[in-house]
Short mmCIF file of C-alpha atoms (C1' of nucleotides) in Angstrom, two decimals:
data_model
loop_
_atom_site.label_atom_id
_atom_site.label_comp_id
_atom_site.label_asym_id
_atom_site.label_seq_id
_atom_site.Cartn_x
_atom_site.Cartn_y
_atom_site.Cartn_z
CA UNK A 84 94.97 110.97 139.50
CA UNK A 85 92.38 108.48 140.76
CA UNK A 86 89.65 110.86 140.07
CA UNK A 87 90.52 111.10 136.49
CA UNK A 88 90.60 107.27 136.25
CA UNK A 89 87.21 107.15 137.72
CA UNK A 90 85.89 109.74 135.35
CA UNK A 91 87.47 107.88 132.42
CA UNK A 92 85.77 104.72 133.57
CA UNK A 93 82.49 106.31 133.67
CA UNK A 94 82.97 107.77 130.21
CA UNK A 95 83.71 104.52 128.73
CA UNK A 96 80.85 102.80 130.46
CA UNK A 97 78.62 105.43 129.18
CA UNK A 98 80.03 105.04 125.73
CA UNK A 99 79.50 101.24 125.93
CA UNK A 100 75.91 101.74 126.90
CA UNK A 101 75.37 104.10 123.95
CA UNK A 102 76.84 101.40 121.53
CA UNK A 103 74.56 98.93 123.03
CA UNK A 104 71.64 101.08 122.23
CA UNK A 105 72.99 101.85 118.78
CA UNK A 106 73.37 98.20 118.09
CA UNK A 107 69.70 97.44 118.96
CA UNK A 108 68.62 100.30 116.64
CA UNK A 109 70.90 99.85 113.75
CA UNK A 110 70.52 95.98 113.56
CA UNK A 111 66.89 96.33 112.97
CA UNK A 112 67.70 99.06 110.07
CA UNK A 113 70.54 96.89 108.71
CA UNK A 114 68.00 93.98 108.13
CA UNK A 115 65.84 96.13 106.12
CA UNK A 116 68.53 96.65 103.39
CA UNK A 117 69.99 93.06 103.86
CA UNK A 118 73.29 94.12 105.30
CA UNK A 119 74.43 92.63 108.53
CA UNK A 120 77.76 94.55 108.52
CA UNK A 121 76.24 97.23 110.72
CA UNK A 122 76.35 94.68 113.43
CA UNK A 123 79.89 94.09 112.80
CA UNK A 124 80.75 97.71 113.14
CA UNK A 125 78.92 98.06 116.31
CA UNK A 126 80.76 95.06 117.46
CA UNK A 127 83.83 96.84 116.99
CA UNK A 128 82.68 99.61 118.90
CA UNK A 129 81.74 97.44 121.87
CA UNK A 130 84.83 95.68 121.52
CA UNK A 131 86.90 98.88 121.72
CA UNK A 132 85.16 99.90 124.79
CA UNK A 133 85.24 96.52 126.50
CA UNK A 134 88.97 96.40 125.98
CA UNK A 135 89.59 99.82 127.29
CA UNK A 136 87.50 99.13 130.24
CA UNK A 137 89.33 95.70 130.79
CA UNK A 138 92.58 97.60 130.82
CA UNK A 139 91.28 100.28 133.26
CA UNK A 140 90.09 97.62 135.67
CA UNK A 141 93.21 95.60 135.42
CA UNK A 142 95.44 98.57 136.50
CA UNK A 143 93.95 99.81 139.68
CA UNK A 144 97.16 100.06 141.54
CA UNK A 145 98.07 103.37 140.40
CA UNK A 146 99.93 102.05 137.34
CA UNK A 147 97.49 103.74 135.18
CA UNK A 148 98.78 107.08 136.06
CA UNK A 149 102.05 106.18 135.18
CA UNK A 150 101.28 104.35 131.94
CA UNK A 151 102.45 106.07 128.89
CA UNK A 152 99.84 108.44 127.47
CA UNK A 153 100.51 107.23 124.06
CA UNK A 154 101.83 104.02 122.78
CA UNK A 155 103.39 105.73 119.95
CA UNK A 156 106.99 104.76 119.10
CA UNK A 157 109.53 107.25 118.63
CA UNK A 158 110.55 106.03 115.24
CA UNK A 159 112.67 109.14 114.54
CA UNK A 160 114.88 108.01 117.49
CA UNK A 161 115.06 104.47 116.54
CA UNK A 162 118.76 104.70 116.11
CA UNK A 163 119.11 105.52 119.64
CA UNK A 164 117.90 102.37 120.84
CA UNK A 165 119.90 100.67 123.48
CA UNK A 166 122.03 97.71 122.57
CA UNK A 167 119.87 95.52 124.56
CA UNK A 168 116.95 96.24 122.29
CA UNK A 169 118.93 96.32 119.09
CA UNK A 170 120.58 92.77 119.88
CA UNK A 171 117.57 91.05 121.05
CA UNK A 172 116.98 87.46 119.89
CA UNK A 173 119.22 87.42 117.00
CA UNK A 174 122.78 88.63 116.26
CA UNK A 175 123.20 91.78 114.29
CA UNK A 176 123.40 91.57 110.73
CA UNK A 177 127.02 91.70 109.36
CA UNK A 178 126.58 94.41 106.84
CA UNK A 179 123.82 96.74 108.07
CA UNK A 180 122.33 98.08 111.26
CA UNK A 181 119.48 96.19 112.65
CA UNK A 182 116.11 97.59 111.98
CA UNK A 183 114.73 100.08 114.19
CA UNK A 184 112.46 99.00 117.04
CA UNK A 185 108.74 99.55 116.33
CA UNK A 186 105.63 99.04 118.27
CA UNK A 187 102.73 97.06 117.02
CA UNK A 188 99.89 99.20 115.67
CA UNK A 189 98.81 101.76 118.03
CA UNK A 190 95.19 101.92 118.62
CA UNK A 191 94.47 105.49 119.63
CA UNK A 192 94.16 108.47 117.34
CA UNK A 193 92.63 106.52 114.55
CA UNK A 194 89.78 107.18 112.36
CA UNK A 195 88.02 104.76 110.18
CA UNK A 196 86.02 105.31 107.00
CA UNK A 197 84.62 103.07 104.50
CA UNK A 198 84.91 104.38 100.95
CA UNK A 199 84.71 103.15 97.32
CA UNK A 200 88.00 104.70 96.53
CA UNK A 201 91.25 104.81 98.67
CA UNK A 202 92.02 108.29 97.33
CA UNK A 203 91.52 110.98 99.94
CA UNK A 204 93.56 113.93 98.64
CA UNK A 205 96.74 113.10 100.41
CA UNK A 206 100.00 111.77 98.74
CA UNK A 207 100.61 108.33 100.35
CA UNK A 208 103.52 106.02 99.82
CA UNK A 209 102.80 102.38 100.32
CA UNK A 210 105.30 100.56 102.50
CA UNK A 211 103.77 97.17 103.16
CA UNK A 212 101.16 94.78 102.39
CA UNK A 213 99.95 91.84 104.41
CA UNK A 214 97.50 89.10 104.19
CA UNK A 215 95.13 89.21 107.15
CA UNK A 216 93.75 86.25 108.89
CA UNK A 217 90.13 85.34 107.64
CA UNK A 218 90.41 87.96 105.13
CA UNK A 219 90.58 87.31 101.34
CA UNK A 220 92.11 90.51 100.59
CA UNK A 221 95.36 92.02 101.68
CA UNK A 222 95.78 94.83 103.90
CA UNK A 223 97.84 97.61 102.48
CA UNK A 224 99.93 100.09 104.55
CA UNK A 225 100.74 103.60 103.54
CA UNK A 226 102.38 106.55 105.10
CA UNK A 227 102.54 110.06 103.96
CA UNK A 228 104.78 110.73 101.09
CA UNK A 229 106.10 113.77 103.08
CA UNK A 230 107.29 111.76 105.96
CA UNK A 231 111.02 112.04 105.05
CA UNK A 232 111.12 115.72 104.18
CA UNK A 233 108.46 116.98 106.71
CA UNK A 234 108.21 114.30 109.31
CA UNK A 235 104.60 113.82 108.53
CA UNK A 236 103.31 111.04 110.68
CA UNK A 237 100.13 110.43 109.04
CA UNK A 238 99.44 106.72 108.11
CA UNK A 239 96.76 104.79 106.73
CA UNK A 240 95.65 100.99 106.18
CA UNK A 241 93.46 100.09 103.40
CA UNK A 242 91.75 96.87 103.07
CA UNK A 243 89.08 95.94 100.45
CA UNK A 244 85.77 94.93 102.07
CA UNK A 245 84.92 91.33 101.20
CA UNK A 246 81.28 91.98 100.12
CA UNK A 247 80.65 92.83 96.72
CA UNK A 248 80.37 96.47 97.17
CA UNK A 249 83.93 97.18 95.83
CA UNK A 250 84.48 99.39 99.12
CA UNK A 251 87.35 99.79 101.25
CA UNK A 252 88.00 100.11 104.86
CA UNK A 253 90.37 102.69 105.45
CA UNK A 254 91.86 103.50 108.81
CA UNK A 255 93.90 106.70 109.23
CA UNK A 256 96.52 106.87 112.09
CA UNK A 257 98.11 110.20 113.11
CA UNK A 258 97.67 113.57 111.38
CA UNK A 259 99.11 115.31 108.57
CA UNK A 260 101.62 117.85 109.43
CA UNK A 261 103.15 118.26 105.98
CA UNK A 262 102.66 121.69 104.21
CA UNK A 263 100.64 120.08 101.36
CA UNK A 264 98.16 118.79 103.52
CA UNK A 265 94.38 119.52 102.92
CA UNK A 266 93.46 122.90 102.26
CA UNK A 267 89.75 122.53 102.52
CA UNK A 268 89.89 122.60 106.20
CA UNK A 269 89.08 126.15 106.78
CA UNK A 270 86.00 126.34 108.79
CA UNK A 271 82.73 127.15 106.97
CA UNK A 272 83.35 124.55 104.17
CA UNK A 273 80.30 122.31 103.66
CA UNK A 274 80.41 119.19 101.80
CA UNK A 275 77.40 117.82 100.18
CA UNK A 276 77.62 114.36 99.18
CA UNK A 277 75.00 113.64 96.63
CA UNK A 278 75.62 109.90 96.95
CA UNK A 279 72.01 109.17 97.47
CA UNK A 280 71.43 108.25 101.05
CA UNK A 281 72.94 111.22 102.60
CA UNK A 282 70.99 114.37 102.98
CA UNK A 283 72.50 116.38 105.67
CA UNK A 284 75.22 118.88 105.38
CA UNK A 285 77.75 119.30 108.03
CA UNK A 286 80.21 122.05 108.42
CA UNK A 287 83.77 120.92 108.67
CA UNK A 288 86.11 121.60 111.49
CA UNK A 289 89.02 123.69 110.85
CA UNK A 290 91.30 121.07 112.17
CA UNK A 291 94.29 120.65 109.89
CA UNK A 292 93.82 116.87 110.37
CA UNK A 293 90.46 116.78 108.90
CA UNK A 294 90.43 114.85 105.74
CA UNK A 295 87.94 116.94 103.81
CA UNK A 296 88.64 116.49 100.23
CA UNK A 297 87.28 113.10 99.54
CA UNK A 298 85.95 111.82 96.35
CA UNK A 299 88.10 113.78 93.97
CA UNK A 300 86.33 113.86 90.62
CA UNK A 301 88.13 111.95 87.94
CA UNK A 302 88.16 114.79 85.81
CA UNK A 303 89.81 117.07 88.20
CA UNK A 304 92.22 114.42 88.97
CA UNK A 305 93.39 114.18 85.48
CA UNK A 306 93.77 117.78 85.31
CA UNK A 307 96.08 118.05 88.25
CA UNK A 308 98.10 115.05 87.67
CA UNK A 309 99.95 116.74 84.93
CA UNK A 310 100.52 119.75 87.16
CA UNK A 311 103.69 120.26 88.99
CA UNK A 312 103.67 120.47 92.64
CA UNK A 313 103.51 123.78 94.15
CA UNK A 314 102.83 125.16 97.54
CA UNK A 315 99.88 127.27 96.51
CA UNK A 316 96.72 126.89 98.51
CA UNK A 317 94.21 125.97 96.05
CA UNK A 318 91.66 123.38 95.48
CA UNK A 319 93.72 122.16 92.59
CA UNK A 320 96.92 121.81 94.29
CA UNK A 321 95.16 120.17 97.30
CA UNK A 322 93.92 117.64 94.83
CA UNK A 323 97.27 117.26 93.30
CA UNK A 324 98.62 116.15 96.40
CA UNK A 325 96.82 112.83 95.94
CA UNK A 326 99.24 111.69 93.55
CA UNK A 327 101.94 114.02 94.23
CA UNK A 328 103.24 114.09 90.67
CA UNK A 329 103.08 110.26 90.27
CA UNK A 330 100.46 110.18 87.79
CA UNK A 331 101.38 106.71 86.59
CA UNK A 332 99.91 104.99 89.71
CA UNK A 333 96.89 106.35 91.40
CA UNK A 334 95.88 104.31 94.37
CA UNK A 335 92.66 103.15 92.69
CA UNK A 336 94.56 101.91 89.81
CA UNK A 337 97.06 100.38 91.92
CA UNK A 338 94.30 98.43 93.67
CA UNK A 339 93.00 97.31 90.26
CA UNK A 340 96.33 95.74 89.70
CA UNK A 341 96.25 93.94 92.97
CA UNK A 342 92.85 92.64 92.18
CA UNK A 343 92.61 92.56 88.47
CA UNK A 344 89.11 91.80 88.35
CA UNK A 345 88.08 94.96 90.28
CA UNK A 346 86.66 98.00 88.74
CA UNK A 347 86.79 100.58 91.31
CA UNK A 348 86.84 104.31 91.22
CA UNK A 349 87.57 104.40 87.45
CA UNK A 350 84.37 105.25 86.08
CA UNK A 351 83.59 108.56 87.45
CA UNK A 352 82.05 107.03 90.51
CA UNK A 353 79.88 109.51 92.29
CA UNK A 354 81.12 109.73 95.81
CA UNK A 355 79.11 108.00 98.33
CA UNK A 356 78.81 108.91 101.95
CA UNK A 357 81.52 107.61 104.11
CA UNK A 358 81.65 106.10 107.43
CA UNK A 359 84.00 108.21 109.59
CA UNK A 360 84.97 107.30 113.09
CA UNK A 361 87.36 108.42 115.53
CA UNK A 362 88.51 105.08 116.60
CA UNK A 363 89.79 104.18 120.01
CA UNK A 364 90.80 100.91 118.79
CA UNK A 365 91.20 99.94 115.32
CA UNK A 366 89.65 96.67 114.28
CA UNK A 367 91.79 93.86 113.39
CA UNK A 368 89.32 92.12 111.05
CA UNK A 369 87.29 93.51 108.25
CA UNK A 370 85.78 90.26 107.23
CA UNK A 371 82.36 91.64 106.50
CA UNK A 372 82.40 95.17 107.06
CA UNK A 373 79.62 97.45 105.54
CA UNK A 374 78.93 101.06 105.86
CA UNK A 375 76.61 103.34 107.38
CA UNK A 376 74.76 106.16 105.45
CA UNK A 377 76.74 109.07 106.75
CA UNK A 378 77.95 112.28 104.99
CA UNK A 379 79.83 114.19 107.55
CA UNK A 380 83.39 114.31 108.33
CA UNK A 381 84.51 115.50 111.71
CA UNK A 382 87.98 114.36 112.74
CA UNK A 383 88.57 115.96 116.07
CA UNK A 384 86.77 115.95 119.20
CA UNK A 385 83.17 115.22 118.35
CA UNK A 386 81.34 113.46 121.06
CA UNK A 387 79.95 110.15 120.69
CA UNK A 388 76.58 111.62 121.39
CA UNK A 389 76.87 113.72 118.19
CA UNK A 390 78.09 110.81 116.33
CA UNK A 391 75.14 108.49 117.13
CA UNK A 392 72.68 111.15 116.86
CA UNK A 393 73.83 111.88 113.29
CA UNK A 394 73.70 108.19 112.41
CA UNK A 395 70.28 107.64 113.84
CA UNK A 396 68.77 110.91 112.36
"C1'" DA B 248 118.86 109.43 88.92
"C1'" DA B 249 115.00 109.59 91.71
"C1'" DC B 250 111.12 108.29 93.01
"C1'" DA B 251 107.83 104.47 93.52
"C1'" DT B 252 106.04 99.60 94.73
"C1'" DT B 253 106.87 94.76 95.80
"C1'" DT B 254 107.93 91.40 98.98
"C1'" DG B 255 110.25 88.34 102.34
"C1'" DA B 256 112.33 89.03 106.67
"C1'" DC B 257 112.12 91.08 110.99
"C1'" DC B 258 110.04 92.74 115.29
"C1'" DT B 259 106.46 93.04 118.79
"C1'" DG B 260 102.19 92.27 121.43
"C1'" DC B 261 98.92 88.72 122.64
"C1'" DG C 231 103.86 80.54 118.41
"C1'" DC C 232 100.99 83.38 115.91
"C1'" DA C 233 99.46 87.44 113.62
"C1'" DG C 234 99.76 92.15 112.54
"C1'" DG C 235 103.01 96.04 111.60
"C1'" DT C 236 107.18 97.54 109.59
"C1'" DC C 237 111.69 97.51 107.47
"C1'" DA C 238 114.56 97.56 103.61
"C1'" DA C 239 116.71 95.39 99.54
"C1'" DA C 240 115.25 94.37 94.89
"C1'" DT C 241 112.80 95.97 91.34
"C1'" DG C 242 109.96 98.75 88.46
"C1'" DT C 243 108.61 103.31 86.23
"C1'" DT C 244 109.28 107.80 84.73
#
DNA sequence: AACATTTGACCTGC
DNA sequence: GCAGGTCAAATGTT
């Protein structure tokens, strides 16, 4: 176990070094196009590594081995909480059960993208919105629409970037386990984002969690919005899950309602490349995020070397 | 009626 | 105590 700890520590140190090198390279590039947000992004990476290393260093007495592998809460069993938990701080409400216990946002198993639209081909249900410190735009919280019926644990947070790019910082947590999840995920599919800067093609993994159907064309969307939901495995059905039959409120439009002066995603916007990271520690602030020119999506298990090579190529 | 979003309160970690 | 994440009642939409 101590050996594993050492290896993990070495891995994180290596990652930290890589991020520092990336910082030096990207910052120069960022200045060329007038953006400094790349620096922020790299700072997040460095921060993640630093925190991870700090945690490792702080638990050198064997507690690391016994620490939970995942900070996930078992929400499904929240009703089984001990009375000590349920009655903490305040007396139980008279007419209803106390809310289930929940943990603060877990930081593992998260992926971050930056996009002009918050649509990604899945059906999401908004369950909260919160103003974030030092951020002019609220952060919106979504979970998979199919959570109640299929127990899908996928969640995402969406926050509008505060620059003038009308882009959104989207952080995904967990993976879709619902039957209507993405159906592009068979291996061999190659996405070609013609958003301008991107030039490379990348085969997608066949991971069911890989979100591969970004940038649904508005025309397609309109077509499928009128469809009834089915379980057929097809592109159209896959797209239809983005709105899941609720054609009245696409996420993009919803956002326009929140920021009435925004005009995102409603004018046939050609999909730009996304930033896509497996994130070890989701960022807490998106005050000035930008985006990298990156056109691949790879959700599971890519190495940091691969990621950085792609960015720098 | 059934589903969605909104929003204030609640809860937890730092 | 604060900030972020979640809950759930109220409300809106179809």
